[in-house]
């Protein structure tokens, strides 16, 4: 009689005849893309390039400083003369204002307190009046409009004289106050 195999016969899985490969349980390192000397060479190259660019920038700034200094030395006498001229015009206007205000006062001499000199004058030595004395008769529009502060702040004016993008967002009086 022949034996029949059962349908649910269990078959044990066995390793391949040559065996499984060895299991790597040691520490693994990533694959090296660049050699260490390549990385060092690139770092040194970038460092030298940055140093060279910094040296060039410093040289450029030094040249610009020389140009700015030459320009300032050329313009300084003119600017100082204009400042002194404006100051003398202001003092003359103050004298005229005092003369106009005090014209009805008997015995009033302009620049004195009823004929007595207000300031101690030492020969040819010039003493400038203090700011409160020079600005006491002036209105706020003189300081914040197109007057004294506009002329004094010449350094802070923009070299571009055309319209700015913000001009349409602020009223004209506010733009005139700041620009």
mmCIF file with all atom_site columns, C-alpha atoms in Angstrom:
data_model
loop_
_atom_site.group_PDB
_atom_site.id
_atom_site.type_symbol
_atom_site.label_atom_id
_atom_site.label_alt_id
_atom_site.label_comp_id
_atom_site.label_asym_id
_atom_site.label_entity_id
_atom_site.label_seq_id
_atom_site.pdbx_PDB_ins_code
_atom_site.Cartn_x
_atom_site.Cartn_y
_atom_site.Cartn_z
_atom_site.occupancy
_atom_site.B_iso_or_equiv
_atom_site.pdbx_formal_charge
_atom_site.auth_seq_id
_atom_site.auth_comp_id
_atom_site.auth_asym_id
_atom_site.auth_atom_id
_atom_site.pdbx_PDB_model_num
ATOM 1   C CA . UNK A 1 1   ? 0.000  0.000   0.000  1.00 0.00 ? 1   UNK A CA 1
ATOM 2   C CA . UNK A 1 2   ? 1.239  3.458   -0.744 1.00 0.00 ? 2   UNK A CA 1
ATOM 3   C CA . UNK A 1 3   ? 1.300  6.128   1.843  1.00 0.00 ? 3   UNK A CA 1
ATOM 4   C CA . UNK A 1 4   ? -0.340 9.419   1.118  1.00 0.00 ? 4   UNK A CA 1
ATOM 5   C CA . UNK A 1 5   ? 1.213  12.642  2.293  1.00 0.00 ? 5   UNK A CA 1
ATOM 6   C CA . UNK A 1 6   ? -0.991 14.774  4.437  1.00 0.00 ? 6   UNK A CA 1
ATOM 7   C CA . UNK A 1 7   ? -2.130 18.043  2.836  1.00 0.00 ? 7   UNK A CA 1
ATOM 8   C CA . UNK A 1 8   ? -0.948 20.258  5.706  1.00 0.00 ? 8   UNK A CA 1
ATOM 9   C CA . UNK A 1 9   ? 2.541  18.975  5.839  1.00 0.00 ? 9   UNK A CA 1
ATOM 10  C CA . UNK A 1 10  ? 4.879  21.328  7.666  1.00 0.00 ? 10  UNK A CA 1
ATOM 11  C CA . UNK A 1 11  ? 8.155  22.168  5.931  1.00 0.00 ? 11  UNK A CA 1
ATOM 12  C CA . UNK A 1 12  ? 10.952 23.640  7.990  1.00 0.00 ? 12  UNK A CA 1
ATOM 13  C CA . UNK A 1 13  ? 12.862 26.529  6.377  1.00 0.00 ? 13  UNK A CA 1
ATOM 14  C CA . UNK A 1 14  ? 16.518 25.858  6.483  1.00 0.00 ? 14  UNK A CA 1
ATOM 15  C CA . UNK A 1 15  ? 19.519 28.128  5.853  1.00 0.00 ? 15  UNK A CA 1
ATOM 16  C CA . UNK A 1 16  ? 21.107 28.018  2.444  1.00 0.00 ? 16  UNK A CA 1
ATOM 17  C CA . UNK A 1 17  ? 23.677 25.285  2.063  1.00 0.00 ? 17  UNK A CA 1
ATOM 18  C CA . UNK A 1 18  ? 26.610 27.766  2.240  1.00 0.00 ? 18  UNK A CA 1
ATOM 19  C CA . UNK A 1 19  ? 25.049 29.559  5.232  1.00 0.00 ? 19  UNK A CA 1
ATOM 20  C CA . UNK A 1 20  ? 23.969 33.134  5.805  1.00 0.00 ? 20  UNK A CA 1
ATOM 21  C CA . UNK A 1 21  ? 26.469 35.952  5.453  1.00 0.00 ? 21  UNK A CA 1
ATOM 22  C CA . UNK A 1 22  ? 27.998 37.364  8.596  1.00 0.00 ? 22  UNK A CA 1
ATOM 23  C CA . UNK A 1 23  ? 25.927 39.915  10.492 1.00 0.00 ? 23  UNK A CA 1
ATOM 24  C CA . UNK A 1 24  ? 27.783 43.253  10.951 1.00 0.00 ? 24  UNK A CA 1
ATOM 25  C CA . UNK A 1 25  ? 27.300 44.340  14.534 1.00 0.00 ? 25  UNK A CA 1
ATOM 26  C CA . UNK A 1 26  ? 30.310 46.691  14.593 1.00 0.00 ? 26  UNK A CA 1
ATOM 27  C CA . UNK A 1 27  ? 30.083 50.512  14.443 1.00 0.00 ? 27  UNK A CA 1
ATOM 28  C CA . UNK A 1 28  ? 29.630 51.762  10.869 1.00 0.00 ? 28  UNK A CA 1
ATOM 29  C CA . UNK A 1 29  ? 30.859 55.067  9.450  1.00 0.00 ? 29  UNK A CA 1
ATOM 30  C CA . UNK A 1 30  ? 29.332 57.024  6.579  1.00 0.00 ? 30  UNK A CA 1
ATOM 31  C CA . UNK A 1 31  ? 30.885 56.783  3.190  1.00 0.00 ? 31  UNK A CA 1
ATOM 32  C CA . UNK A 1 32  ? 33.601 59.406  2.693  1.00 0.00 ? 32  UNK A CA 1
ATOM 33  C CA . UNK A 1 33  ? 32.648 61.768  -0.137 1.00 0.00 ? 33  UNK A CA 1
ATOM 34  C CA . UNK A 1 34  ? 35.669 64.088  0.023  1.00 0.00 ? 34  UNK A CA 1
ATOM 35  C CA . UNK A 1 35  ? 39.092 63.269  1.224  1.00 0.00 ? 35  UNK A CA 1
ATOM 36  C CA . UNK A 1 36  ? 40.175 65.180  4.329  1.00 0.00 ? 36  UNK A CA 1
ATOM 37  C CA . UNK A 1 37  ? 42.948 66.995  2.482  1.00 0.00 ? 37  UNK A CA 1
ATOM 38  C CA . UNK A 1 38  ? 40.421 68.200  -0.099 1.00 0.00 ? 38  UNK A CA 1
ATOM 39  C CA . UNK A 1 39  ? 38.276 69.702  2.662  1.00 0.00 ? 39  UNK A CA 1
ATOM 40  C CA . UNK A 1 40  ? 41.331 71.359  4.249  1.00 0.00 ? 40  UNK A CA 1
ATOM 41  C CA . UNK A 1 41  ? 42.440 72.750  0.870  1.00 0.00 ? 41  UNK A CA 1
ATOM 42  C CA . UNK A 1 42  ? 38.961 74.188  0.169  1.00 0.00 ? 42  UNK A CA 1
ATOM 43  C CA . UNK A 1 43  ? 38.809 75.752  3.660  1.00 0.00 ? 43  UNK A CA 1
ATOM 44  C CA . UNK A 1 44  ? 42.247 77.337  3.276  1.00 0.00 ? 44  UNK A CA 1
ATOM 45  C CA . UNK A 1 45  ? 41.305 78.603  -0.203 1.00 0.00 ? 45  UNK A CA 1
ATOM 46  C CA . UNK A 1 46  ? 38.070 80.179  1.054  1.00 0.00 ? 46  UNK A CA 1
ATOM 47  C CA . UNK A 1 47  ? 39.971 81.738  3.963  1.00 0.00 ? 47  UNK A CA 1
ATOM 48  C CA . UNK A 1 48  ? 42.584 83.283  1.679  1.00 0.00 ? 48  UNK A CA 1
ATOM 49  C CA . UNK A 1 49  ? 39.883 84.551  -0.699 1.00 0.00 ? 49  UNK A CA 1
ATOM 50  C CA . UNK A 1 50  ? 37.989 86.154  2.216  1.00 0.00 ? 50  UNK A CA 1
ATOM 51  C CA . UNK A 1 51  ? 41.175 87.741  3.544  1.00 0.00 ? 51  UNK A CA 1
ATOM 52  C CA . UNK A 1 52  ? 41.969 89.114  0.074  1.00 0.00 ? 52  UNK A CA 1
ATOM 53  C CA . UNK A 1 53  ? 38.446 90.533  -0.311 1.00 0.00 ? 53  UNK A CA 1
ATOM 54  C CA . UNK A 1 54  ? 38.668 92.157  3.121  1.00 0.00 ? 54  UNK A CA 1
ATOM 55  C CA . UNK A 1 55  ? 42.016 93.693  2.206  1.00 0.00 ? 55  UNK A CA 1
ATOM 56  C CA . UNK A 1 56  ? 40.574 95.034  -1.074 1.00 0.00 ? 56  UNK A CA 1
ATOM 57  C CA . UNK A 1 57  ? 37.548 96.476  0.736  1.00 0.00 ? 57  UNK A CA 1
ATOM 58  C CA . UNK A 1 58  ? 39.763 98.156  3.327  1.00 0.00 ? 58  UNK A CA 1
ATOM 59  C CA . UNK A 1 59  ? 41.873 99.658  0.528  1.00 0.00 ? 59  UNK A CA 1
ATOM 60  C CA . UNK A 1 60  ? 38.722 100.887 -1.233 1.00 0.00 ? 60  UNK A CA 1
ATOM 61  C CA . UNK A 1 61  ? 37.397 102.473 1.985  1.00 0.00 ? 61  UNK A CA 1
ATOM 62  C CA . UNK A 1 62  ? 40.732 104.181 2.584  1.00 0.00 ? 62  UNK A CA 1
ATOM 63  C CA . UNK A 1 63  ? 40.632 105.650 -0.941 1.00 0.00 ? 63  UNK A CA 1
ATOM 64  C CA . UNK A 1 64  ? 37.067 106.870 -0.397 1.00 0.00 ? 64  UNK A CA 1
ATOM 65  C CA . UNK A 1 65  ? 38.118 108.459 2.879  1.00 0.00 ? 65  UNK A CA 1
ATOM 66  C CA . UNK A 1 66  ? 40.908 110.340 1.084  1.00 0.00 ? 66  UNK A CA 1
ATOM 67  C CA . UNK A 1 67  ? 38.432 111.563 -1.537 1.00 0.00 ? 67  UNK A CA 1
ATOM 68  C CA . UNK A 1 68  ? 35.934 112.629 1.139  1.00 0.00 ? 68  UNK A CA 1
ATOM 69  C CA . UNK A 1 69  ? 38.662 114.402 3.112  1.00 0.00 ? 69  UNK A CA 1
ATOM 70  C CA . UNK A 1 70  ? 39.867 116.233 0.008  1.00 0.00 ? 70  UNK A CA 1
ATOM 71  C CA . UNK A 1 71  ? 36.313 117.254 -0.823 1.00 0.00 ? 71  UNK A CA 1
ATOM 72  C CA . UNK A 1 72  ? 35.701 118.483 2.722  1.00 0.00 ? 72  UNK A CA 1
ATOM 73  C CA . UNK A 1 73  ? 38.983 120.421 2.739  1.00 0.00 ? 73  UNK A CA 1
ATOM 74  C CA . UNK A 1 74  ? 38.021 122.071 -0.537 1.00 0.00 ? 74  UNK A CA 1
ATOM 75  C CA . UNK A 1 75  ? 34.491 122.964 0.585  1.00 0.00 ? 75  UNK A CA 1
ATOM 76  C CA . UNK A 1 76  ? 35.110 123.871 4.215  1.00 0.00 ? 76  UNK A CA 1
ATOM 77  C CA . UNK A 1 77  ? 36.202 127.500 3.631  1.00 0.00 ? 77  UNK A CA 1
ATOM 78  C CA . UNK A 1 78  ? 33.184 128.124 1.414  1.00 0.00 ? 78  UNK A CA 1
ATOM 79  C CA . UNK A 1 79  ? 30.790 126.532 3.892  1.00 0.00 ? 79  UNK A CA 1
ATOM 80  C CA . UNK A 1 80  ? 32.272 128.410 6.838  1.00 0.00 ? 80  UNK A CA 1
ATOM 81  C CA . UNK A 1 81  ? 32.065 131.676 4.915  1.00 0.00 ? 81  UNK A CA 1
ATOM 82  C CA . UNK A 1 82  ? 28.413 130.984 4.092  1.00 0.00 ? 82  UNK A CA 1
ATOM 83  C CA . UNK A 1 83  ? 27.713 130.121 7.725  1.00 0.00 ? 83  UNK A CA 1
ATOM 84  C CA . UNK A 1 84  ? 29.354 133.344 8.914  1.00 0.00 ? 84  UNK A CA 1
ATOM 85  C CA . UNK A 1 85  ? 27.521 135.346 6.256  1.00 0.00 ? 85  UNK A CA 1
ATOM 86  C CA . UNK A 1 86  ? 24.171 133.885 7.345  1.00 0.00 ? 86  UNK A CA 1
ATOM 87  C CA . UNK A 1 87  ? 25.023 134.577 10.989 1.00 0.00 ? 87  UNK A CA 1
ATOM 88  C CA . UNK A 1 88  ? 25.837 138.230 10.250 1.00 0.00 ? 88  UNK A CA 1
ATOM 89  C CA . UNK A 1 89  ? 22.640 138.556 8.214  1.00 0.00 ? 89  UNK A CA 1
ATOM 90  C CA . UNK A 1 90  ? 20.701 137.162 11.160 1.00 0.00 ? 90  UNK A CA 1
ATOM 91  C CA . UNK A 1 91  ? 22.334 139.624 13.556 1.00 0.00 ? 91  UNK A CA 1
ATOM 92  C CA . UNK A 1 92  ? 21.604 142.489 11.163 1.00 0.00 ? 92  UNK A CA 1
ATOM 93  C CA . UNK A 1 93  ? 17.962 141.400 10.933 1.00 0.00 ? 93  UNK A CA 1
ATOM 94  C CA . UNK A 1 94  ? 17.775 141.283 14.728 1.00 0.00 ? 94  UNK A CA 1
ATOM 95  C CA . UNK A 1 95  ? 19.216 144.791 14.940 1.00 0.00 ? 95  UNK A CA 1
ATOM 96  C CA . UNK A 1 96  ? 16.669 146.032 12.398 1.00 0.00 ? 96  UNK A CA 1
ATOM 97  C CA . UNK A 1 97  ? 13.901 144.261 14.330 1.00 0.00 ? 97  UNK A CA 1
ATOM 98  C CA . UNK A 1 98  ? 15.010 145.901 17.574 1.00 0.00 ? 98  UNK A CA 1
ATOM 99  C CA . UNK A 1 99  ? 15.102 149.285 15.867 1.00 0.00 ? 99  UNK A CA 1
ATOM 100 C CA . UNK A 1 100 ? 11.598 148.750 14.486 1.00 0.00 ? 100 UNK A CA 1
ATOM 101 C CA . UNK A 1 101 ? 10.152 147.560 17.809 1.00 0.00 ? 101 UNK A CA 1
ATOM 102 C CA . UNK A 1 102 ? 11.763 150.268 19.967 1.00 0.00 ? 102 UNK A CA 1
ATOM 103 C CA . UNK A 1 103 ? 11.337 153.248 17.604 1.00 0.00 ? 103 UNK A CA 1
ATOM 104 C CA . UNK A 1 104 ? 8.701  154.870 19.850 1.00 0.00 ? 104 UNK A CA 1
ATOM 105 C CA . UNK A 1 105 ? 10.747 154.571 23.066 1.00 0.00 ? 105 UNK A CA 1
ATOM 106 C CA . UNK A 1 106 ? 12.505 157.881 23.852 1.00 0.00 ? 106 UNK A CA 1
ATOM 107 C CA . UNK A 1 107 ? 16.237 157.664 24.518 1.00 0.00 ? 107 UNK A CA 1
ATOM 108 C CA . UNK A 1 108 ? 16.554 154.148 23.161 1.00 0.00 ? 108 UNK A CA 1
ATOM 109 C CA . UNK A 1 109 ? 19.799 153.426 21.338 1.00 0.00 ? 109 UNK A CA 1
ATOM 110 C CA . UNK A 1 110 ? 19.879 150.195 19.354 1.00 0.00 ? 110 UNK A CA 1
ATOM 111 C CA . UNK A 1 111 ? 22.214 147.603 20.900 1.00 0.00 ? 111 UNK A CA 1
ATOM 112 C CA . UNK A 1 112 ? 22.170 149.183 24.380 1.00 0.00 ? 112 UNK A CA 1
ATOM 113 C CA . UNK A 1 113 ? 19.924 149.335 27.426 1.00 0.00 ? 113 UNK A CA 1
ATOM 114 C CA . UNK A 1 114 ? 18.857 152.974 27.371 1.00 0.00 ? 114 UNK A CA 1
ATOM 115 C CA . UNK A 1 115 ? 22.297 154.080 26.204 1.00 0.00 ? 115 UNK A CA 1
ATOM 116 C CA . UNK A 1 116 ? 24.270 151.776 28.518 1.00 0.00 ? 116 UNK A CA 1
ATOM 117 C CA . UNK A 1 117 ? 26.175 148.996 26.707 1.00 0.00 ? 117 UNK A CA 1
ATOM 118 C CA . UNK A 1 118 ? 24.763 145.584 27.526 1.00 0.00 ? 118 UNK A CA 1
ATOM 119 C CA . UNK A 1 119 ? 27.873 143.585 26.705 1.00 0.00 ? 119 UNK A CA 1
ATOM 120 C CA . UNK A 1 120 ? 31.416 143.962 27.927 1.00 0.00 ? 120 UNK A CA 1
ATOM 121 C CA . UNK A 1 121 ? 33.393 144.627 24.771 1.00 0.00 ? 121 UNK A CA 1
ATOM 122 C CA . UNK A 1 122 ? 37.114 144.062 24.813 1.00 0.00 ? 122 UNK A CA 1
ATOM 123 C CA . UNK A 1 123 ? 38.414 146.066 21.881 1.00 0.00 ? 123 UNK A CA 1
ATOM 124 C CA . UNK A 1 124 ? 38.330 144.047 18.681 1.00 0.00 ? 124 UNK A CA 1
ATOM 125 C CA . UNK A 1 125 ? 37.240 140.816 20.370 1.00 0.00 ? 125 UNK A CA 1
ATOM 126 C CA . UNK A 1 126 ? 33.933 139.534 19.035 1.00 0.00 ? 126 UNK A CA 1
ATOM 127 C CA . UNK A 1 127 ? 31.395 137.940 21.344 1.00 0.00 ? 127 UNK A CA 1
ATOM 128 C CA . UNK A 1 128 ? 28.479 136.121 19.775 1.00 0.00 ? 128 UNK A CA 1
ATOM 129 C CA . UNK A 1 129 ? 25.085 136.631 21.372 1.00 0.00 ? 129 UNK A CA 1
ATOM 130 C CA . UNK A 1 130 ? 23.590 133.596 23.065 1.00 0.00 ? 130 UNK A CA 1
ATOM 131 C CA . UNK A 1 131 ? 20.948 131.587 21.149 1.00 0.00 ? 131 UNK A CA 1
ATOM 132 C CA . UNK A 1 132 ? 17.999 132.752 23.301 1.00 0.00 ? 132 UNK A CA 1
ATOM 133 C CA . UNK A 1 133 ? 18.918 136.347 22.470 1.00 0.00 ? 133 UNK A CA 1
ATOM 134 C CA . UNK A 1 134 ? 19.078 135.672 18.753 1.00 0.00 ? 134 UNK A CA 1
ATOM 135 C CA . UNK A 1 135 ? 15.900 133.613 18.525 1.00 0.00 ? 135 UNK A CA 1
ATOM 136 C CA . UNK A 1 136 ? 13.552 135.425 20.916 1.00 0.00 ? 136 UNK A CA 1
ATOM 137 C CA . UNK A 1 137 ? 11.556 137.215 18.176 1.00 0.00 ? 137 UNK A CA 1
ATOM 138 C CA . UNK A 1 138 ? 11.331 134.295 15.782 1.00 0.00 ? 138 UNK A CA 1
ATOM 139 C CA . UNK A 1 139 ? 8.269  132.216 15.068 1.00 0.00 ? 139 UNK A CA 1
ATOM 140 C CA . UNK A 1 140 ? 8.135  128.446 14.951 1.00 0.00 ? 140 UNK A CA 1
ATOM 141 C CA . UNK A 1 141 ? 7.906  128.530 11.166 1.00 0.00 ? 141 UNK A CA 1
ATOM 142 C CA . UNK A 1 142 ? 11.403 129.987 11.169 1.00 0.00 ? 142 UNK A CA 1
ATOM 143 C CA . UNK A 1 143 ? 12.734 126.844 12.833 1.00 0.00 ? 143 UNK A CA 1
ATOM 144 C CA . UNK A 1 144 ? 10.554 124.241 11.188 1.00 0.00 ? 144 UNK A CA 1
ATOM 145 C CA . UNK A 1 145 ? 9.795  125.850 7.836  1.00 0.00 ? 145 UNK A CA 1
ATOM 146 C CA . UNK A 1 146 ? 12.140 127.008 5.097  1.00 0.00 ? 146 UNK A CA 1
ATOM 147 C CA . UNK A 1 147 ? 14.241 129.114 7.435  1.00 0.00 ? 147 UNK A CA 1
ATOM 148 C CA . UNK A 1 148 ? 17.192 128.797 9.734  1.00 0.00 ? 148 UNK A CA 1
ATOM 149 C CA . UNK A 1 149 ? 17.052 125.074 10.498 1.00 0.00 ? 149 UNK A CA 1
ATOM 150 C CA . UNK A 1 150 ? 16.716 124.259 6.814  1.00 0.00 ? 150 UNK A CA 1
ATOM 151 C CA . UNK A 1 151 ? 19.930 126.190 6.153  1.00 0.00 ? 151 UNK A CA 1
ATOM 152 C CA . UNK A 1 152 ? 21.741 124.850 9.198  1.00 0.00 ? 152 UNK A CA 1
ATOM 153 C CA . UNK A 1 153 ? 20.835 121.265 8.364  1.00 0.00 ? 153 UNK A CA 1
ATOM 154 C CA . UNK A 1 154 ? 22.385 121.348 4.896  1.00 0.00 ? 154 UNK A CA 1
ATOM 155 C CA . UNK A 1 155 ? 24.345 118.173 5.626  1.00 0.00 ? 155 UNK A CA 1
ATOM 156 C CA . UNK A 1 156 ? 21.182 116.226 6.274  1.00 0.00 ? 156 UNK A CA 1
ATOM 157 C CA . UNK A 1 157 ? 19.442 117.093 3.053  1.00 0.00 ? 157 UNK A CA 1
ATOM 158 C CA . UNK A 1 158 ? 18.964 114.380 0.494  1.00 0.00 ? 158 UNK A CA 1
ATOM 159 C CA . UNK A 1 159 ? 20.969 114.829 -2.687 1.00 0.00 ? 159 UNK A CA 1
ATOM 160 C CA . UNK A 1 160 ? 17.959 113.643 -4.683 1.00 0.00 ? 160 UNK A CA 1
ATOM 161 C CA . UNK A 1 161 ? 15.758 116.688 -5.180 1.00 0.00 ? 161 UNK A CA 1
ATOM 162 C CA . UNK A 1 162 ? 12.859 115.019 -7.003 1.00 0.00 ? 162 UNK A CA 1
ATOM 163 C CA . UNK A 1 163 ? 9.674  113.603 -5.571 1.00 0.00 ? 163 UNK A CA 1
ATOM 164 C CA . UNK A 1 164 ? 9.927  110.719 -3.153 1.00 0.00 ? 164 UNK A CA 1
ATOM 165 C CA . UNK A 1 165 ? 7.515  107.788 -3.017 1.00 0.00 ? 165 UNK A CA 1
ATOM 166 C CA . UNK A 1 166 ? 6.183  108.901 0.382  1.00 0.00 ? 166 UNK A CA 1
ATOM 167 C CA . UNK A 1 167 ? 5.269  112.430 -0.751 1.00 0.00 ? 167 UNK A CA 1
ATOM 168 C CA . UNK A 1 168 ? 1.754  111.371 -1.724 1.00 0.00 ? 168 UNK A CA 1
ATOM 169 C CA . UNK A 1 169 ? 1.040  109.823 1.695  1.00 0.00 ? 169 UNK A CA 1
ATOM 170 C CA . UNK A 1 170 ? 1.763  112.869 3.875  1.00 0.00 ? 170 UNK A CA 1
ATOM 171 C CA . UNK A 1 171 ? 0.466  116.430 3.704  1.00 0.00 ? 171 UNK A CA 1
ATOM 172 C CA . UNK A 1 172 ? 2.772  119.033 2.189  1.00 0.00 ? 172 UNK A CA 1
ATOM 173 C CA . UNK A 1 173 ? 3.387  120.843 5.483  1.00 0.00 ? 173 UNK A CA 1
ATOM 174 C CA . UNK A 1 174 ? 4.615  117.607 7.073  1.00 0.00 ? 174 UNK A CA 1
ATOM 175 C CA . UNK A 1 175 ? 6.885  116.794 4.126  1.00 0.00 ? 175 UNK A CA 1
ATOM 176 C CA . UNK A 1 176 ? 8.291  120.323 4.219  1.00 0.00 ? 176 UNK A CA 1
ATOM 177 C CA . UNK A 1 177 ? 9.020  119.999 7.906  1.00 0.00 ? 177 UNK A CA 1
ATOM 178 C CA . UNK A 1 178 ? 11.228 116.939 7.507  1.00 0.00 ? 178 UNK A CA 1
ATOM 179 C CA . UNK A 1 179 ? 12.536 117.062 3.948  1.00 0.00 ? 179 UNK A CA 1
#
